[in-house]
mmCIF file of C-alpha atoms in Angstrom:
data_model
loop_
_atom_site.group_PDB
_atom_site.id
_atom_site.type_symbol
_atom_site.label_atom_id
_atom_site.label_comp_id
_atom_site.label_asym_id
_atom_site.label_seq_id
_atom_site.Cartn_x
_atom_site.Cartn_y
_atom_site.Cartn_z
ATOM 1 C CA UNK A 113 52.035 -59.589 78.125
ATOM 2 C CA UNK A 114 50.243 -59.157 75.010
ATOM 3 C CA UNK A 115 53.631 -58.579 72.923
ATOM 4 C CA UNK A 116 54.459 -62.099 73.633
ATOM 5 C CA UNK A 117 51.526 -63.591 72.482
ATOM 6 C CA UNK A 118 50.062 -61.695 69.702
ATOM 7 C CA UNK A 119 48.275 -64.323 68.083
ATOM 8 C CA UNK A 120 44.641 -64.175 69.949
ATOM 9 C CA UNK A 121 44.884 -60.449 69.350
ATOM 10 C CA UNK A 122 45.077 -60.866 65.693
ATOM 11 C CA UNK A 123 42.239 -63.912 65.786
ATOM 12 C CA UNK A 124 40.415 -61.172 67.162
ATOM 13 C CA UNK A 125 40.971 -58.296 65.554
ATOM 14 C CA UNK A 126 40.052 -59.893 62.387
ATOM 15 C CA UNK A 127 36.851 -61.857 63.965
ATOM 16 C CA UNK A 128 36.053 -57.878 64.657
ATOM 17 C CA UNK A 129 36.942 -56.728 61.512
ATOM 18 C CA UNK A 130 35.713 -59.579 59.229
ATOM 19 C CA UNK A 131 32.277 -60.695 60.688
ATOM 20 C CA UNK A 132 30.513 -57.258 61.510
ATOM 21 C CA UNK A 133 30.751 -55.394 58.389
ATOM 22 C CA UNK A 134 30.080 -58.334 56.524
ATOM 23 C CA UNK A 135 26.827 -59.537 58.166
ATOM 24 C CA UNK A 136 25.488 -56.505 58.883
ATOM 25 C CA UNK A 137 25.582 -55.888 55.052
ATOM 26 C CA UNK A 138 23.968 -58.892 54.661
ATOM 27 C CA UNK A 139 21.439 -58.672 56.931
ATOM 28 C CA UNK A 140 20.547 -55.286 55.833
ATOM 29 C CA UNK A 141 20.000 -56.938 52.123
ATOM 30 C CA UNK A 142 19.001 -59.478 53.282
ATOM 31 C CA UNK A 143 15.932 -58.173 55.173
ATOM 32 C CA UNK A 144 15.396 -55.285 53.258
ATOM 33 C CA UNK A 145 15.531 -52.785 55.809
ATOM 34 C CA UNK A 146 14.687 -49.111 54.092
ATOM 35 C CA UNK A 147 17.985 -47.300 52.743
ATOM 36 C CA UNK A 148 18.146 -44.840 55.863
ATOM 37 C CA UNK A 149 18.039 -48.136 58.178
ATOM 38 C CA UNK A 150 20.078 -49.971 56.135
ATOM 39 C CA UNK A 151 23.347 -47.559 56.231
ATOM 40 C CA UNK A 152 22.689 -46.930 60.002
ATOM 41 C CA UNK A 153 23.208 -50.919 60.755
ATOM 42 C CA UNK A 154 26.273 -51.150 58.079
ATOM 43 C CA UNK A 155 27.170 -48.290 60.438
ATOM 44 C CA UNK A 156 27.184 -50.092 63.617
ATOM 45 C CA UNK A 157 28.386 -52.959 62.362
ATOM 46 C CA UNK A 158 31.684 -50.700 60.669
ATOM 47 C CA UNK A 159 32.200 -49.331 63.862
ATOM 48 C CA UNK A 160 34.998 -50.352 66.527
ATOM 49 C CA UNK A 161 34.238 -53.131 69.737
ATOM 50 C CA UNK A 162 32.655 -51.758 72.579
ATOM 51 C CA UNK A 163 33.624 -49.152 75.122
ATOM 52 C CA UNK A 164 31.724 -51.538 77.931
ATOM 53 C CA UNK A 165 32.807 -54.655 76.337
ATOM 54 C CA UNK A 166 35.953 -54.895 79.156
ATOM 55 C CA UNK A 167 33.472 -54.435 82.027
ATOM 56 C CA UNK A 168 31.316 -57.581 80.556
ATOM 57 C CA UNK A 169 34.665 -59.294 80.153
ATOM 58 C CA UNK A 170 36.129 -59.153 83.795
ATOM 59 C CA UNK A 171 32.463 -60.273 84.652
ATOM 60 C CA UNK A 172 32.796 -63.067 82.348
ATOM 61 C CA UNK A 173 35.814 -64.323 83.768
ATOM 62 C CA UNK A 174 37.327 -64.076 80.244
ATOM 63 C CA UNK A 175 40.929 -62.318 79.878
ATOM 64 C CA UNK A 176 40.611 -59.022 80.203
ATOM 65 C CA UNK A 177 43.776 -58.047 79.595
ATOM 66 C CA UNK A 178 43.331 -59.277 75.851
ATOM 67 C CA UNK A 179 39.677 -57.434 76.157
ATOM 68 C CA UNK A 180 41.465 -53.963 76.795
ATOM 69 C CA UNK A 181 44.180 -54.889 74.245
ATOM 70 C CA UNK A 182 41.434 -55.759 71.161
ATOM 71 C CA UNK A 183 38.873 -52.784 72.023
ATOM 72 C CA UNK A 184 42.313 -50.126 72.117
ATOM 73 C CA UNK A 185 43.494 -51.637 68.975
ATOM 74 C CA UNK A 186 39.783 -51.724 67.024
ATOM 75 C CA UNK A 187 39.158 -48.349 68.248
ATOM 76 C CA UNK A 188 42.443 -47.149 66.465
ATOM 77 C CA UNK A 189 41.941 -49.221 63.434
ATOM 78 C CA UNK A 190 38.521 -47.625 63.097
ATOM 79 C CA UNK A 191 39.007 -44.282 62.576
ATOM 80 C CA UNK A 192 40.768 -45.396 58.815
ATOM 81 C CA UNK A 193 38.752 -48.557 58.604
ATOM 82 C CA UNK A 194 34.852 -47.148 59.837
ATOM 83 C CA UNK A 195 34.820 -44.781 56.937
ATOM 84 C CA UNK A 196 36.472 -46.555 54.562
ATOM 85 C CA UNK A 197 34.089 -49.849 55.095
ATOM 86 C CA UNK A 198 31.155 -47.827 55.833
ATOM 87 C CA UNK A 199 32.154 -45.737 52.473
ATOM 88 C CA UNK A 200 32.300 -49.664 50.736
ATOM 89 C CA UNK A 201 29.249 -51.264 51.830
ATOM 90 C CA UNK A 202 26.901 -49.028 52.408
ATOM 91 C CA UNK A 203 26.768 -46.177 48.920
ATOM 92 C CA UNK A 204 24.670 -48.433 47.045
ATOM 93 C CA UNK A 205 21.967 -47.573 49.367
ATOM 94 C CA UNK A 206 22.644 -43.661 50.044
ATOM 95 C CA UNK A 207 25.851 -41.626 48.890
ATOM 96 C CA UNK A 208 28.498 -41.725 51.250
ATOM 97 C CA UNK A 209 31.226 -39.368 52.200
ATOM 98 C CA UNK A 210 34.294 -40.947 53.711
ATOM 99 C CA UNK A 211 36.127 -38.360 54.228
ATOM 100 C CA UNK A 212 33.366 -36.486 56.652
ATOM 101 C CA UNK A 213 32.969 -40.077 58.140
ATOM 102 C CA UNK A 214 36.508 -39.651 58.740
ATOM 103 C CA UNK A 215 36.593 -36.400 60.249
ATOM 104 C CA UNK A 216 33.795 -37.283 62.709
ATOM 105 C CA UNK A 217 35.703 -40.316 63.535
ATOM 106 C CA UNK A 218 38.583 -38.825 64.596
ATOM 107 C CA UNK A 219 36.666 -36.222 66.730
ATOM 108 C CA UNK A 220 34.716 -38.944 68.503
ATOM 109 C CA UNK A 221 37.350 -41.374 68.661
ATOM 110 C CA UNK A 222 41.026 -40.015 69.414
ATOM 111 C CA UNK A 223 40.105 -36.996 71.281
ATOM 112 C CA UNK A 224 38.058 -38.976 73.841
ATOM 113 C CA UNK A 225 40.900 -41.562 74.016
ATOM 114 C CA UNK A 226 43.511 -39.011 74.605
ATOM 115 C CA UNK A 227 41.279 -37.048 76.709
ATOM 116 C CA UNK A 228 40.737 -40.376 78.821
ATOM 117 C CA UNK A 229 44.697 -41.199 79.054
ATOM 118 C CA UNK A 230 45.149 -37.672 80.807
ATOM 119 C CA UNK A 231 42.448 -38.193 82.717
ATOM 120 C CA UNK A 232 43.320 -41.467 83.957
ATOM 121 C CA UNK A 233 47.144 -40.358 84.880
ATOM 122 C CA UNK A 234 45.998 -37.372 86.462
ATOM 123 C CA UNK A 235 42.690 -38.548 88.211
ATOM 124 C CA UNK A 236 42.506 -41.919 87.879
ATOM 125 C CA UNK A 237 39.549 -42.394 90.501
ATOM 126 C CA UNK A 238 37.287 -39.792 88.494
ATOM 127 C CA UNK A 239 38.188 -41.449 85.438
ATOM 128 C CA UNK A 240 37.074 -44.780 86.312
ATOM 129 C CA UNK A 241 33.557 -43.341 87.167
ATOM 130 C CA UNK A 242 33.209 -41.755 84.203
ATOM 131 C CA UNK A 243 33.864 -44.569 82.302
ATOM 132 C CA UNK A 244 31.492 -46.772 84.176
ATOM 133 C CA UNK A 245 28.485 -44.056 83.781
ATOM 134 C CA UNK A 246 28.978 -42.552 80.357
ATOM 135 C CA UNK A 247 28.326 -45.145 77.609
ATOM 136 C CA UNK A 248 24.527 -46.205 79.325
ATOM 137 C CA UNK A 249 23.828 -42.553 80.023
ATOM 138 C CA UNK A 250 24.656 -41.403 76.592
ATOM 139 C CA UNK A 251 22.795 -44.207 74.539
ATOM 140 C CA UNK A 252 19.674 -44.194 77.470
ATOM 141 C CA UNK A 253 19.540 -40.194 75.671
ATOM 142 C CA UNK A 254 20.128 -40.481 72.245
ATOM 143 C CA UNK A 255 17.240 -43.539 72.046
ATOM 144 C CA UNK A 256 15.036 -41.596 74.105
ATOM 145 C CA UNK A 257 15.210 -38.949 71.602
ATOM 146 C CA UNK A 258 15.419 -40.668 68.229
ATOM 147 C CA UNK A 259 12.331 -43.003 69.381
ATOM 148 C CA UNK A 260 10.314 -39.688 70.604
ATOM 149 C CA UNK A 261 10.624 -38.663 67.032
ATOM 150 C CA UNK A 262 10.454 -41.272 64.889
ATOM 151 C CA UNK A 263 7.475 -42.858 65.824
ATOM 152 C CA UNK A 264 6.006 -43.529 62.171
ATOM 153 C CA UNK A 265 9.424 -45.154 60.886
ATOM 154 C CA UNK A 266 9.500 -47.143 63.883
ATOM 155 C CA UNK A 267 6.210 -48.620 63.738
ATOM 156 C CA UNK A 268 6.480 -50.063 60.369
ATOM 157 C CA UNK A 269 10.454 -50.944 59.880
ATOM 158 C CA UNK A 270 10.842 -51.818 64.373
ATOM 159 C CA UNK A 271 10.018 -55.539 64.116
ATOM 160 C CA UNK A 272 12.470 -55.554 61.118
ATOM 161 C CA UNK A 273 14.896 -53.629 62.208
ATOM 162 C CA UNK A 274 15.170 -55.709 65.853
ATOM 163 C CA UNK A 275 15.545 -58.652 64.290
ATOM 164 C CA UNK A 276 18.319 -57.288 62.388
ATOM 165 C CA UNK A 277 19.888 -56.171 65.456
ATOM 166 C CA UNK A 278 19.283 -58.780 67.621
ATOM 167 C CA UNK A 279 20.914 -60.986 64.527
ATOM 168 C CA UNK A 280 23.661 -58.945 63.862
ATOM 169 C CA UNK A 281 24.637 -59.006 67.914
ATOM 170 C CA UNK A 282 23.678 -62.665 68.064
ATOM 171 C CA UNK A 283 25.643 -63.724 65.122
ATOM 172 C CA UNK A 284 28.830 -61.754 66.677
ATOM 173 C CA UNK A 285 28.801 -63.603 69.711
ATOM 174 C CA UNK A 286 28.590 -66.545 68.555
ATOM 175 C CA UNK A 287 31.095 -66.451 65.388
ATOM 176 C CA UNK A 288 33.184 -64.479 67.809
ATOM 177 C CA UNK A 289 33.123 -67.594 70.189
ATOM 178 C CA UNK A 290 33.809 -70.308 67.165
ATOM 179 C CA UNK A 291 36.231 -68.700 65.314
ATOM 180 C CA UNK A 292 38.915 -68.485 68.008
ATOM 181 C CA UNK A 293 37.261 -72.136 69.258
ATOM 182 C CA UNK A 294 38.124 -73.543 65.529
ATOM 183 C CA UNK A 295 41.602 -72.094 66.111
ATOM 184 C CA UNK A 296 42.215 -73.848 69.441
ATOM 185 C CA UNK A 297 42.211 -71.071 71.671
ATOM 186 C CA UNK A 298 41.806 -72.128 75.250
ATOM 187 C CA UNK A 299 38.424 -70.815 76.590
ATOM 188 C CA UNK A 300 39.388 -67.582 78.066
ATOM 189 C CA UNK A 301 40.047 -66.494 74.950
ATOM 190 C CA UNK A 302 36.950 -67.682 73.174
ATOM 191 C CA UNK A 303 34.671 -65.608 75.802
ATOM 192 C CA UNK A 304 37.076 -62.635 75.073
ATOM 193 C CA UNK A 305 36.677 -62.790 71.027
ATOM 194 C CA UNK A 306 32.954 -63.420 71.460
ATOM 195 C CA UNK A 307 32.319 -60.081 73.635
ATOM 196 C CA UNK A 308 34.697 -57.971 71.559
ATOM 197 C CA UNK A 309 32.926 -59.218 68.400
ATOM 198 C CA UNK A 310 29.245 -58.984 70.090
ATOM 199 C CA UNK A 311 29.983 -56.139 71.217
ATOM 200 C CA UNK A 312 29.835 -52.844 68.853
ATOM 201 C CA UNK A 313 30.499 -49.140 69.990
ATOM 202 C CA UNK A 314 26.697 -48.421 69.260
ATOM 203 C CA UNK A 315 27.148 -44.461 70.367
ATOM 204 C CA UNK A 316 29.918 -43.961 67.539
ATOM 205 C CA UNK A 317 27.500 -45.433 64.776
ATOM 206 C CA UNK A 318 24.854 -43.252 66.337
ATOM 207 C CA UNK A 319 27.073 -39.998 65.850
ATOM 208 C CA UNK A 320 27.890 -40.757 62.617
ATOM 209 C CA UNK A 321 24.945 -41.575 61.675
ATOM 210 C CA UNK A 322 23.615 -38.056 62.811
ATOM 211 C CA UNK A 323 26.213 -36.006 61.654
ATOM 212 C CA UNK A 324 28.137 -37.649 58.922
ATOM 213 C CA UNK A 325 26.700 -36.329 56.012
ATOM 214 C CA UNK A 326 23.110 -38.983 55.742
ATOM 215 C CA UNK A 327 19.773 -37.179 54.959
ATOM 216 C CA UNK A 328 17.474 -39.090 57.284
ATOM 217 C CA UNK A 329 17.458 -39.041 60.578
ATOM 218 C CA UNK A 330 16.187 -42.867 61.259
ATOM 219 C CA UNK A 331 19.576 -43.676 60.272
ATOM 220 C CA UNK A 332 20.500 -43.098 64.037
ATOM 221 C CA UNK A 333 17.347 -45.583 64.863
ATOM 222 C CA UNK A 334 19.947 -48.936 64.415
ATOM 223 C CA UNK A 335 23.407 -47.619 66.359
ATOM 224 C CA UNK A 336 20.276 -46.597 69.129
ATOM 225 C CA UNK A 337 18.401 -50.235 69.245
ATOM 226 C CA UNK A 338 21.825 -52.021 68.846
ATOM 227 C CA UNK A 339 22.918 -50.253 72.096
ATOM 228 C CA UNK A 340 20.756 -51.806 74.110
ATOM 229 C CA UNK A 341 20.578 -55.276 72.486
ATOM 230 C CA UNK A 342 24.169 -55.950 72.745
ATOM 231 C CA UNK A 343 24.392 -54.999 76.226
ATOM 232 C CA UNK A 344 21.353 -57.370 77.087
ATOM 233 C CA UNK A 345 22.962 -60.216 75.199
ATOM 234 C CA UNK A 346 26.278 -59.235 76.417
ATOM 235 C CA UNK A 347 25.447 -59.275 80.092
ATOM 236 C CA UNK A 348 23.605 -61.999 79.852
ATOM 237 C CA UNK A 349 26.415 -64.121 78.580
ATOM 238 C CA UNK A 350 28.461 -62.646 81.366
ATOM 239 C CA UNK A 351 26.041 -63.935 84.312
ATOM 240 C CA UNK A 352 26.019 -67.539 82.411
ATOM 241 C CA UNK A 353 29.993 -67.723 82.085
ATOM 242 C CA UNK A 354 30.555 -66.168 85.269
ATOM 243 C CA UNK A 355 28.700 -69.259 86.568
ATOM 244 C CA UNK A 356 30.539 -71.549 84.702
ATOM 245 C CA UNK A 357 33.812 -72.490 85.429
ATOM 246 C CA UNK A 358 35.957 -71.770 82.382
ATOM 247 C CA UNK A 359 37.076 -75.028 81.677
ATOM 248 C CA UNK A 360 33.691 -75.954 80.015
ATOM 249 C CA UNK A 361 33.350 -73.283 77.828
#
């Protein structure tokens, strides 16, 4: 079990915690995405690993136990750390108000989680459906709706603001894969690290973005566009390493 080997669950954990906030700041500065966009991709990358993250992990052949273990433990960490790091990085740019972020977070966060542990002892069968369908259906909605209205944003900041994304995701997956690599973790583990850190739980930046105190609406826009581009990235890593046997990396 996990107890007895805690150390790839804290390589992880702080992968998570260390490289998401930080680049997406950086990227956000560093490509000078408009205040409303900037926030909403601190956002995602403040925001816990992944709801489908241990999906792409049994498809990975990576260790899924360790998957289930990092994405429980991020999600609990995040409903002090998301507003407090999201309070940090992003109020140069647009006042921020943890303690609302922290509110929503604990709506979004623990009630679904407890919700989903009685579910699962009572009906496990529906449970596991639900889980499968939910996370695409809700972000395939909210981007439908964000995109329908705001067009005009989207033209001018959208090449921008994919990049970013697709930078921010990229960047996860790949320190996500070296870090634990540089530590000597045996392969498994490396694949594991990589999706948890690639990985981002897109539909809580989204609903904090909508309704945790920010002015603009576009600052949904990022949480919506990172949605899809980690799950592309993500599942496309999955169908390489599934190939692979896990002895080469």
């Amino acid at each position: 079990g996990w107890g007895q080997r805690p150390r790839p669950v804290f390589i992880g954990l702080a992968a998570q915690l260390l490289v998401m906030p930080s680049l997406a700041a950086t990227l956000a500065w560093g490509l000078q995405l408009s205040p409303p966009l900037a926030v909403g991709l601190i956002l995602v990358g403040c925001c816990p690993g992944g709801t489908a993250s241990n999906v792409v992990a049994l498809i990975a052949r990576a260790d899924v136990a360790l998957s289930v273990v990092m994405t429980t433990l991020s999600t609990l960490a995040a409903v002090v750390l998301t507003p407090r790091l999201t309070e940090l990085l992003a109020s140069q740019y647009v006042p921020v108000n943890g303690w609302t972020l922290f509110l929503k977070v604990v709506q979004v966060v623990l009630l679904p989680v407890a919700l989903g542990v009685v579910l699962k002892q009572g009906f496990p069968r529906v449970a596991r459906r639900v889980q499968l369908v939910m996370p695409p259906l809700a972000v395939v909605m909210i981007v439908a709706s964000i995109v329908g209205s705001q067009r005009a944003a989207l033209i001018e900041q959208g090449p921008r603001l994919l990049m970013a994304c697709l930078l921010l995701h990229g960047g996860g997956f790949l320190l996500g894969h070296l870090i634990p690599r540089l530590m000597g973790e045996p392969v498994p583990v490396r694949r594991t690290v990589s999706i948890e850190v690639g990985m981002q739980n897109s539909g809580l930046a989204v609903v904090l973005a909508r309704s945790g105190g920010f002015a603009s609406p576009i600052t949904a826009l990022p949480g919506a566009i990172s949605a899809v581009i980690h799950c592309l990235i993500g599942s496309g890593l999955a169908a390489s390493w599934r190939r692979s046997e896990p002895s080469d990396g």
